[in-house]
XYZ file of C-alpha atoms in Angstrom:
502
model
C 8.063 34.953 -8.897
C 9.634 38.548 -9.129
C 11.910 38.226 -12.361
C 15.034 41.240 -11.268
C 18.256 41.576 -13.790
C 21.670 42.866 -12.348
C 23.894 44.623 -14.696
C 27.142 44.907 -14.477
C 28.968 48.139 -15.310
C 32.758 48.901 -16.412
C 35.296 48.672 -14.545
C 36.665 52.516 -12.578
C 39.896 53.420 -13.643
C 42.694 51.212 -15.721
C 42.989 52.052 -19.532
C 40.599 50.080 -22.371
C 43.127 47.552 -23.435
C 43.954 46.157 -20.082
C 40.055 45.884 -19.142
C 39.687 44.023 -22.589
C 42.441 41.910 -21.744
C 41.070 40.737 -18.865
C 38.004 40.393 -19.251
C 39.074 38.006 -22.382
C 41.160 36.138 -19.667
C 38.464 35.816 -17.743
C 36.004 34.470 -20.739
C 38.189 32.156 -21.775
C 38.717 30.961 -17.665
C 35.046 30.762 -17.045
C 35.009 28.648 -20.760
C 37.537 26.163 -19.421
C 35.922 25.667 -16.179
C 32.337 24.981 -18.314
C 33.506 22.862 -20.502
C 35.238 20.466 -18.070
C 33.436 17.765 -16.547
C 35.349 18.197 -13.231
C 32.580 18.387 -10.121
C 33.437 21.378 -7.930
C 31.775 22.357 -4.531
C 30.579 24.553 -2.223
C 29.817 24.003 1.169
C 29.569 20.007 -0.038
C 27.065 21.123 -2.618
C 28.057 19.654 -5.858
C 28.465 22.271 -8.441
C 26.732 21.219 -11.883
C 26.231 22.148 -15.050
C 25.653 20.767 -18.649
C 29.283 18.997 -18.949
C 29.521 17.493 -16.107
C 26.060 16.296 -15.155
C 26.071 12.811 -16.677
C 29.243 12.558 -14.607
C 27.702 13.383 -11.278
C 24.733 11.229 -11.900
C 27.647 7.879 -12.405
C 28.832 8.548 -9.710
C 25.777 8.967 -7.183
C 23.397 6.483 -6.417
C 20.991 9.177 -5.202
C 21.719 13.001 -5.992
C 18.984 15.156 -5.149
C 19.734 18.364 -7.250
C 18.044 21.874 -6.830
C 17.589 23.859 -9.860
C 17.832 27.662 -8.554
C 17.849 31.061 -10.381
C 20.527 33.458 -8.389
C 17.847 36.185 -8.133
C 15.368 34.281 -6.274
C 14.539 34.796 -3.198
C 13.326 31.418 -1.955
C 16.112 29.990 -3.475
C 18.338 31.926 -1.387
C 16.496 31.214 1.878
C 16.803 27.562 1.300
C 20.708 27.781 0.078
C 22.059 27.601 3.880
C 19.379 24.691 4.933
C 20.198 22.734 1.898
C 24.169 23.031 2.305
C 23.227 22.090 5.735
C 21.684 19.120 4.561
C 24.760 18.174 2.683
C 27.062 18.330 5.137
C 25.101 16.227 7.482
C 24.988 13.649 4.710
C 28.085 13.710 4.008
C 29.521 13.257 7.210
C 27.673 10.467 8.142
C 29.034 8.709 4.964
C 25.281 8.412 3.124
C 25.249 7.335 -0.721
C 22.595 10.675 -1.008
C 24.648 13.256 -2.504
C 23.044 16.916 -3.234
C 24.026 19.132 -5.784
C 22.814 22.595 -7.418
C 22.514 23.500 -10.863
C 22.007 27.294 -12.165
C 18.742 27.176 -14.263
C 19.015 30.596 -15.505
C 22.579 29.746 -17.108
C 21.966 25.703 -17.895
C 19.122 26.456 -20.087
C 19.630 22.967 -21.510
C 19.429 20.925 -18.109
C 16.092 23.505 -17.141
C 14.466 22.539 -20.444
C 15.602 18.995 -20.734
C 14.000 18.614 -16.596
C 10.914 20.492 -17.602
C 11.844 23.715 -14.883
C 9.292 26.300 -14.755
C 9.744 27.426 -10.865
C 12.246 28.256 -8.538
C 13.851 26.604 -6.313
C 12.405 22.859 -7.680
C 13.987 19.795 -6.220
C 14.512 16.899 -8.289
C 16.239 13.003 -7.105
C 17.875 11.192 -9.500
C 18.469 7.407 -8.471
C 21.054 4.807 -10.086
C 22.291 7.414 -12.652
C 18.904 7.401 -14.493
C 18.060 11.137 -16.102
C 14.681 10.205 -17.716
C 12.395 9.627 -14.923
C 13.623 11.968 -11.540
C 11.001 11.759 -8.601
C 9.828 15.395 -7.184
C 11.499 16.309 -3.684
C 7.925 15.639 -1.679
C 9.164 17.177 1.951
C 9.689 20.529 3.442
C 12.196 23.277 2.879
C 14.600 22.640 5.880
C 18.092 20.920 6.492
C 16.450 18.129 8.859
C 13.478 17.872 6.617
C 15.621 16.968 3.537
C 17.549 15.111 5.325
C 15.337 12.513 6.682
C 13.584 12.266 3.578
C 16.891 11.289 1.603
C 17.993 9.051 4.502
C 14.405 7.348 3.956
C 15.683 6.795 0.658
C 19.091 5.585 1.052
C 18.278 2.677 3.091
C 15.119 0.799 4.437
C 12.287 3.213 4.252
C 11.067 0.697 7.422
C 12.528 -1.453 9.744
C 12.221 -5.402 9.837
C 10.733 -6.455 12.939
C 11.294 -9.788 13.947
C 10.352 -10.876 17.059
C 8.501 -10.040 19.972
C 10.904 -8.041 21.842
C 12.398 -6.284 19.124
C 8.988 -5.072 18.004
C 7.591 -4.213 21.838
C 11.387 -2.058 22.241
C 10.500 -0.333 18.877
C 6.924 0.420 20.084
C 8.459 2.097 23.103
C 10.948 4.116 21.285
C 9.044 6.595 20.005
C 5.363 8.890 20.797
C 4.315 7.535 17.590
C 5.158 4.154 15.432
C 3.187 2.360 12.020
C 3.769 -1.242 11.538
C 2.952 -2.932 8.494
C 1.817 -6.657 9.359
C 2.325 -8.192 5.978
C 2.139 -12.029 5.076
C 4.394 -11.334 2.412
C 6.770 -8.469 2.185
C 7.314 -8.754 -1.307
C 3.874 -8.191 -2.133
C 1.824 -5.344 -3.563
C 0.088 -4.151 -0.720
C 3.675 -4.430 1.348
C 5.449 -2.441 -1.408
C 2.905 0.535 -1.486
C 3.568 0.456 2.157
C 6.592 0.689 1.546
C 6.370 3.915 -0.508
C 4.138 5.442 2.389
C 6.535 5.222 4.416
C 9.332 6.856 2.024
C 7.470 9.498 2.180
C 5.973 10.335 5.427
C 9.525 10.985 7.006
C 7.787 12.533 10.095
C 6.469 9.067 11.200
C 8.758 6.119 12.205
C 7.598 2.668 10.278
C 8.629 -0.800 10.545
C 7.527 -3.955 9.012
C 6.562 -7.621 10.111
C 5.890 -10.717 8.779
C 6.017 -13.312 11.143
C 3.263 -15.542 12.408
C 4.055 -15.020 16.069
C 3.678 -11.143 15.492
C 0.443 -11.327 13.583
C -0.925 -13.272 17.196
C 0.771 -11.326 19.459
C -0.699 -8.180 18.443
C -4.585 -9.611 17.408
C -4.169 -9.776 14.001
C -4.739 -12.535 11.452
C -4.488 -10.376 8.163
C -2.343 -7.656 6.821
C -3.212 -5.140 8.921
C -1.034 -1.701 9.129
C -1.470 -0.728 12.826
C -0.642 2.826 14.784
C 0.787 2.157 17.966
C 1.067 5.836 20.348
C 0.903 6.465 23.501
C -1.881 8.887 24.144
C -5.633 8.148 23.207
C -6.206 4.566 22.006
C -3.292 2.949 22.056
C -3.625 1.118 18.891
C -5.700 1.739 15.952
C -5.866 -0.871 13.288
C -6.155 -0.638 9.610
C -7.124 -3.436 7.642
C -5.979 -4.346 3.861
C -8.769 -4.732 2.187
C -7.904 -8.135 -0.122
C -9.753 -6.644 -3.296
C -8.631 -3.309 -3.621
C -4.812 -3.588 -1.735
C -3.428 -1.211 -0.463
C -4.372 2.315 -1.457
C -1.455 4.521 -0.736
C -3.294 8.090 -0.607
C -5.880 6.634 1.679
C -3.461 4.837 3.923
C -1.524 8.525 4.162
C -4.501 10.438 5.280
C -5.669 8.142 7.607
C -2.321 7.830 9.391
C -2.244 11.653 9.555
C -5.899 11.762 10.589
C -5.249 8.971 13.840
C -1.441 10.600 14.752
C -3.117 13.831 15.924
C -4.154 13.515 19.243
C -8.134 13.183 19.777
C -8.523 16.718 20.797
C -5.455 19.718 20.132
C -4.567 22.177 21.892
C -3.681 25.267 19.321
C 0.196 26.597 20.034
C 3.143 27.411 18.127
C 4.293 23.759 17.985
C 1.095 22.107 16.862
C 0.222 24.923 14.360
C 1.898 23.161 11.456
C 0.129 19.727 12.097
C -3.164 21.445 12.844
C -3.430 23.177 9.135
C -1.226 20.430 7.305
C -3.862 17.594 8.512
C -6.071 18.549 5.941
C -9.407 17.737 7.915
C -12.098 19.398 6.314
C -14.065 21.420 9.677
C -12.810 22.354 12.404
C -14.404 22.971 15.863
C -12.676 25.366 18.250
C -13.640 25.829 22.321
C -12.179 29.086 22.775
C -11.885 29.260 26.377
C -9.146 31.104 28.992
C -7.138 28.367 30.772
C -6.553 30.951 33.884
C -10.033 29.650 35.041
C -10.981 26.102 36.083
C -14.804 26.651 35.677
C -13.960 27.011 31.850
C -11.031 24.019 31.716
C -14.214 22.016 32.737
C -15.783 22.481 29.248
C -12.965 20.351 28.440
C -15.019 17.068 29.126
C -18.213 17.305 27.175
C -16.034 18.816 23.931
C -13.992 16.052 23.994
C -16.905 13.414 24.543
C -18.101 15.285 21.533
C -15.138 14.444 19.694
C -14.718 10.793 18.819
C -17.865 10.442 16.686
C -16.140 12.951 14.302
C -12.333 11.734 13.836
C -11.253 12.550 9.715
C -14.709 14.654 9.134
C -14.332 17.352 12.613
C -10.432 18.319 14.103
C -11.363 19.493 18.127
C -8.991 22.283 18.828
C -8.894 24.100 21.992
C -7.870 28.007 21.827
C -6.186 29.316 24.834
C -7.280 32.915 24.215
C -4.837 34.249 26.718
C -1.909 32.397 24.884
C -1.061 31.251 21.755
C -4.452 31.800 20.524
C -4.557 35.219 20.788
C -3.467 35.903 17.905
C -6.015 34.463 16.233
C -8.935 36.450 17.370
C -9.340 38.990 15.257
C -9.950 36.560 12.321
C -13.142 35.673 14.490
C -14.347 39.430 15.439
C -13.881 38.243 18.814
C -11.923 39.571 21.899
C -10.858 37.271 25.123
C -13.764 38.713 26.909
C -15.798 35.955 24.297
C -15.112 33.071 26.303
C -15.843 30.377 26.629
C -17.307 29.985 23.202
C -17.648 27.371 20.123
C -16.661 28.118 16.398
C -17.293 25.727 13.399
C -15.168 26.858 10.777
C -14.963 25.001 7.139
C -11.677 25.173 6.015
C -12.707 25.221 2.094
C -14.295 29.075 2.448
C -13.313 29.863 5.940
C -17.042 29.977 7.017
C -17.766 30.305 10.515
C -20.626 28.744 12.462
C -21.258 30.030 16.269
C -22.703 27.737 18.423
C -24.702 29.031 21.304
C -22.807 30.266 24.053
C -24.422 28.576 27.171
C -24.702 24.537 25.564
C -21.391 23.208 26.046
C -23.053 19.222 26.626
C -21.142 16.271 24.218
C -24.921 15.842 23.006
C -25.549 19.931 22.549
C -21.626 20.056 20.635
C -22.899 16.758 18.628
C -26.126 18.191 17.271
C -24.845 21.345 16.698
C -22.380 19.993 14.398
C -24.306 17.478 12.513
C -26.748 20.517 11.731
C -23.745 22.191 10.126
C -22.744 19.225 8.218
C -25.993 18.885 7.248
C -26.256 22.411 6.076
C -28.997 23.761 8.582
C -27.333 26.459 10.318
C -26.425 29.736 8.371
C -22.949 30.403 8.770
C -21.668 33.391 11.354
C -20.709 36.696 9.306
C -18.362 39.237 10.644
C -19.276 42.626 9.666
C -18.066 46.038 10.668
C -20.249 49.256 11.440
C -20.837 51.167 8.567
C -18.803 54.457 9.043
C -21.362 57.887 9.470
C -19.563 59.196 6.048
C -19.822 55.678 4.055
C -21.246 56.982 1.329
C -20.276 60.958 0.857
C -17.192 60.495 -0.818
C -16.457 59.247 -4.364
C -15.127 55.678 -3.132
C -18.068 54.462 -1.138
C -17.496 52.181 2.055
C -19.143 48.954 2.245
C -19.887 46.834 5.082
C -21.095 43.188 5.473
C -24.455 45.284 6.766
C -24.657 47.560 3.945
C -23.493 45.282 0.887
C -26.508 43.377 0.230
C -28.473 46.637 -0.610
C -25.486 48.684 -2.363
C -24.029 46.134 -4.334
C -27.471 44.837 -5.781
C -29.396 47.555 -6.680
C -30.536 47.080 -10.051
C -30.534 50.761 -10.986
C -26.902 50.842 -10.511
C -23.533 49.724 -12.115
C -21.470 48.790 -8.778
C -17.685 48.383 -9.183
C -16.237 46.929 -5.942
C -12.375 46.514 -4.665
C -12.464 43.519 -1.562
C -9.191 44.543 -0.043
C -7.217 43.961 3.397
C -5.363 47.082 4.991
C -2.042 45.417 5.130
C -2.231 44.399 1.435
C 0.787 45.964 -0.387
C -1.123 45.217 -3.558
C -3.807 46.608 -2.076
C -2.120 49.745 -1.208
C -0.559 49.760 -4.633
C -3.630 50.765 -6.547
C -5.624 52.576 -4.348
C -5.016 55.662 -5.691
C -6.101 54.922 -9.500
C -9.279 53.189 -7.393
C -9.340 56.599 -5.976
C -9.187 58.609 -9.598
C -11.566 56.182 -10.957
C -14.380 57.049 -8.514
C -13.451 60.802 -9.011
C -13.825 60.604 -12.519
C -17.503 58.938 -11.852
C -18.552 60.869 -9.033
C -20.881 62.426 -10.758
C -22.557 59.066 -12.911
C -25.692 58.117 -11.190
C -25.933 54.658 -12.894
C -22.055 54.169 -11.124
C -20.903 53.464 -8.086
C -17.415 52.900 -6.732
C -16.859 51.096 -3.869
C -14.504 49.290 -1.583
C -14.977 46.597 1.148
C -12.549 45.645 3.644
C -12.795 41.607 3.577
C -10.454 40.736 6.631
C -13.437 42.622 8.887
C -16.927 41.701 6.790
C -17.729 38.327 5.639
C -20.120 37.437 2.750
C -22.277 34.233 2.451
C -21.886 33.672 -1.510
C -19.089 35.101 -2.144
C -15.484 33.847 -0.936
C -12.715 36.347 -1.425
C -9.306 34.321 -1.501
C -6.860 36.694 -2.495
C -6.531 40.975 -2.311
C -7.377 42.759 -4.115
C -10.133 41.068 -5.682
C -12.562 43.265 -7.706
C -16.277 42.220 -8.990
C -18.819 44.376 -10.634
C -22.611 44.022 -10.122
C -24.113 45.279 -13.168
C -27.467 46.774 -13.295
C -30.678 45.045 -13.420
C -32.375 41.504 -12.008
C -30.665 38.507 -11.651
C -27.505 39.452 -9.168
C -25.321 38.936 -11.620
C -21.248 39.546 -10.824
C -18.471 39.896 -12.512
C -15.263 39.356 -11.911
C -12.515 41.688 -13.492
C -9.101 39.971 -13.534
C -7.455 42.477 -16.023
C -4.741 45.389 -15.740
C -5.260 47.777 -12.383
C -5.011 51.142 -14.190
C -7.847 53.998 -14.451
C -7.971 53.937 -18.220
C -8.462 50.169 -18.462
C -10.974 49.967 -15.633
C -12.647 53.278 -17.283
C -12.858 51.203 -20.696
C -14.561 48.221 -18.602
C -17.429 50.063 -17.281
C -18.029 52.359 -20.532
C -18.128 48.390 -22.079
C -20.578 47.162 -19.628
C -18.669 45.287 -17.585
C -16.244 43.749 -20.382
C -13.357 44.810 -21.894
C -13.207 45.653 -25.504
C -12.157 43.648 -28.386
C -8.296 45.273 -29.051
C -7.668 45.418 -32.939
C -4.506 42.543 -33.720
């Protein structure tokens, strides 16, 4: 978070006394209005502070309150959706209440509710202070909404009988139903709490005996009904363990994405957010039918994989255009197959002309197996890459610079669009002037959004490692100030920073 202070200067024109006078009617105003435990609000925010908290929380069953600090940009982004959110709550008469409190000037309520970011969301319930539960959902009106309407009422809805649960099957693309022989137990409760917080999903509940039949079951079962793919997956309690909520979550958002995606602006979010671990893309241009064919064997591929592999398909004249250049690749590429492992971003290229369910199966059980090396981007080295002070590093060229033990190698990994990036390159550029002439030194620079590495993962720019001298590839990664006299003390150290006296 970027920390700015506003100050406010005097007043132009009036004399001394009357600015003293009212700014001491104004003190004493802004005292009164502090020390009241009246609740004021804006845009059907409730206004709170210190005095009037214990109030607010009497009087809601459920307040959901933001803790904000003026200056802070997310917080002011979110302050029309979450007014938003109000209103709609408000007018349809919901015990949920939201309210805001100033963190930067209700030091008390920050410490007392452990605050340390901006904007955090907190939900009190039945007037209790010591144990809020952490807003869970996303940072829009409908968003909040829905997950405070989850909480207000019935986080799912009884089902029970055979019409009323076929109509609420119907109702929607996507529906979880928890068959439970007892709703009052523990694996119906930590359904239950699933469902309070998956507010993107619609859930009911059943417990009757004619249900169980009608549907094939004879145990507590929670079951995804949708109406693409298999129409309905089961998942079976397991009797020892119950009900394990995290496992139940990630397997309902594994089995609500369709079988194979199709990568746009609307299925983006759910793509990214499914938290899959691979990923295997069939770039292809949907303009031409001989590629839509490839369709068939990728997605005969694609059912031996569900939770380990998500199958996307990249229209590289749409949507998925923009997403080329992260691949070094250009529209002319397709049709063509990408692994990619979402931990490191590593890529795996599949050959171009075996696009057969059993070619697309193999291939990616060698990756999984960790038999095929992974695809590296790297640019040409430029003709001048190494005749000026900062030297230019490719994926081609690092191997060879970076680990030669007769030299001291200092490298920045940095993206062009970095501001940060931008920020210090010319103390990067003074540093490697004022070593030009060390032959046991080298400065370099690598841009990492066009050259991939195999063992090592850059996850943020700039990063900067040095590869001292000698056997061993060792690196070093230097996470201190970005200024030419503190880098020049780290390489005069070897690679460390000194010891400063207390």
């Amino acid at each position: 978070l970027v920390l700015s202070l506003a100050w406010l200067g005097p007043a132009l024109g009036g004399e001394d006394k009357d600015e003293e006078v009212i700014e001491e009617e104004e003190k004493e105003k802004k005292e009164d209005e502090v020390l009241s435990d009246e609740i004021k609000e804006e845009d059907n925010v409730l206004v709170l502070h210190e005095h009037n908290f214990a109030r607010a929380l009497s009087e809601h069953q459920l307040l959901l309150v933001e803790f904000y600090a003026p200056w802070c940009g997310h917080c002011q982004r979110l302050a029309p959706a979450f007014a938003q959110a109000a209103t709609e709550l408000r007018n349809e008469s919901s015990p949920a209440r939201l309210g805001k409190v100033d963190a930067t000037a209700q030091t008390a309520l920050a410490t007392e509710f452990g605050i340390t970011s901006y904007p955090t969301l907190k939900l009190f319930r039945d007037g209790n202070r010591t144990h809020p539960l952490e807003y869970t959902g996303h940072m829009d009106s409908q968003s909040i909404v829905r997950w405070m309407q989850r909480r207000a009422g019935p986080s799912a809805t009884l089902l029970q009988d055979t019409d009323t649960i076929a109509a609420f099957i119907n109702s929607q693309d996507l529906v979880v139903i928890g068959f439970f022989k007892d709703l009052k137990g523990e694996a119906a409760q930590a359904f239950l709490e699933v469902a309070a917080e998956m507010v993107d999903l619609t859930f009911g509940v059943a417990e009757a005996a004619e249900l169980f039949q009608a549907y094939g079951l004879s145990a507590d079962t929670v079951c995804l009904f949708k109406k693409f793919d298999e129409r309905q997956t089961n998942f079976p309690v397991d009797p020892a363990r119950g009900l394990d909520t995290a496992e139940i979550t990630q397997l309902l958002r594994v089995h609500s994405l369709q079988l194979v995606m199709e990568f746009t602006n609307e299925t983006s979010n759910q793509i990214f957010s499914a938290k899959i671990p691979h990923h295997m893309l069939l770039f292809l241009n949907k303009s031409s039918t001989e590629q839509l064919s490839l369709q068939d064997g990728f997605r005969a591929a694609a059912g031996d994989f569900r939770g380990e592999v998500l199958f996307v398909v990249v229209d590289v004249t749409g949507h998925g255009a923009n997403v080329l250049p992260f691949f070094g690749m250009t529209a002319a590429d397709a049709p063509t197959l990408r692994l990619v492992k979402m931990k490191n971003n590593r890529k795996y290229q599949m050959e171009q002309d075996k696009f057969s369910d059993s070619a697309i199966r193999a291939f990616i059980q060698a990756v999984l197996d960790g038999k095929v090396k992974p695809h590296l981007l790297s640019a040409e080295p430029p003709e001048d890459w190494d005749t000026r002070p900062v030297k230019v590093l490719v994926g081609k060229t690092f191997e060879q610079v970076a680990f030669d033990e007769t030299k001291n190698v200092f490298v920045k990994f940095y993206a062009p669009w970095c501001p940060h990036c931008q920020a210090m390159e010319a103390a990067w550029e003074e540093l490697a002037e004022r070593y030009k002439d060390r032959e046991d030194i080298v400065i370099a620079k690598m841009d990492s959004t066009a050259n991939e590495l195999e063992n090592i993962t850059i996850r943020g720019y700039p990063t900067l490692y040095y590869f001292p001298a000698g056997p061993g590839r060792k690196m070093v990664e230097y996470k201190s100030s970005r200024d030419v006299e503190t880098f020049s003390k780290f390489l005069e150290n070897g690679g460390t920073l000194p010891e400063e006296p207390p």
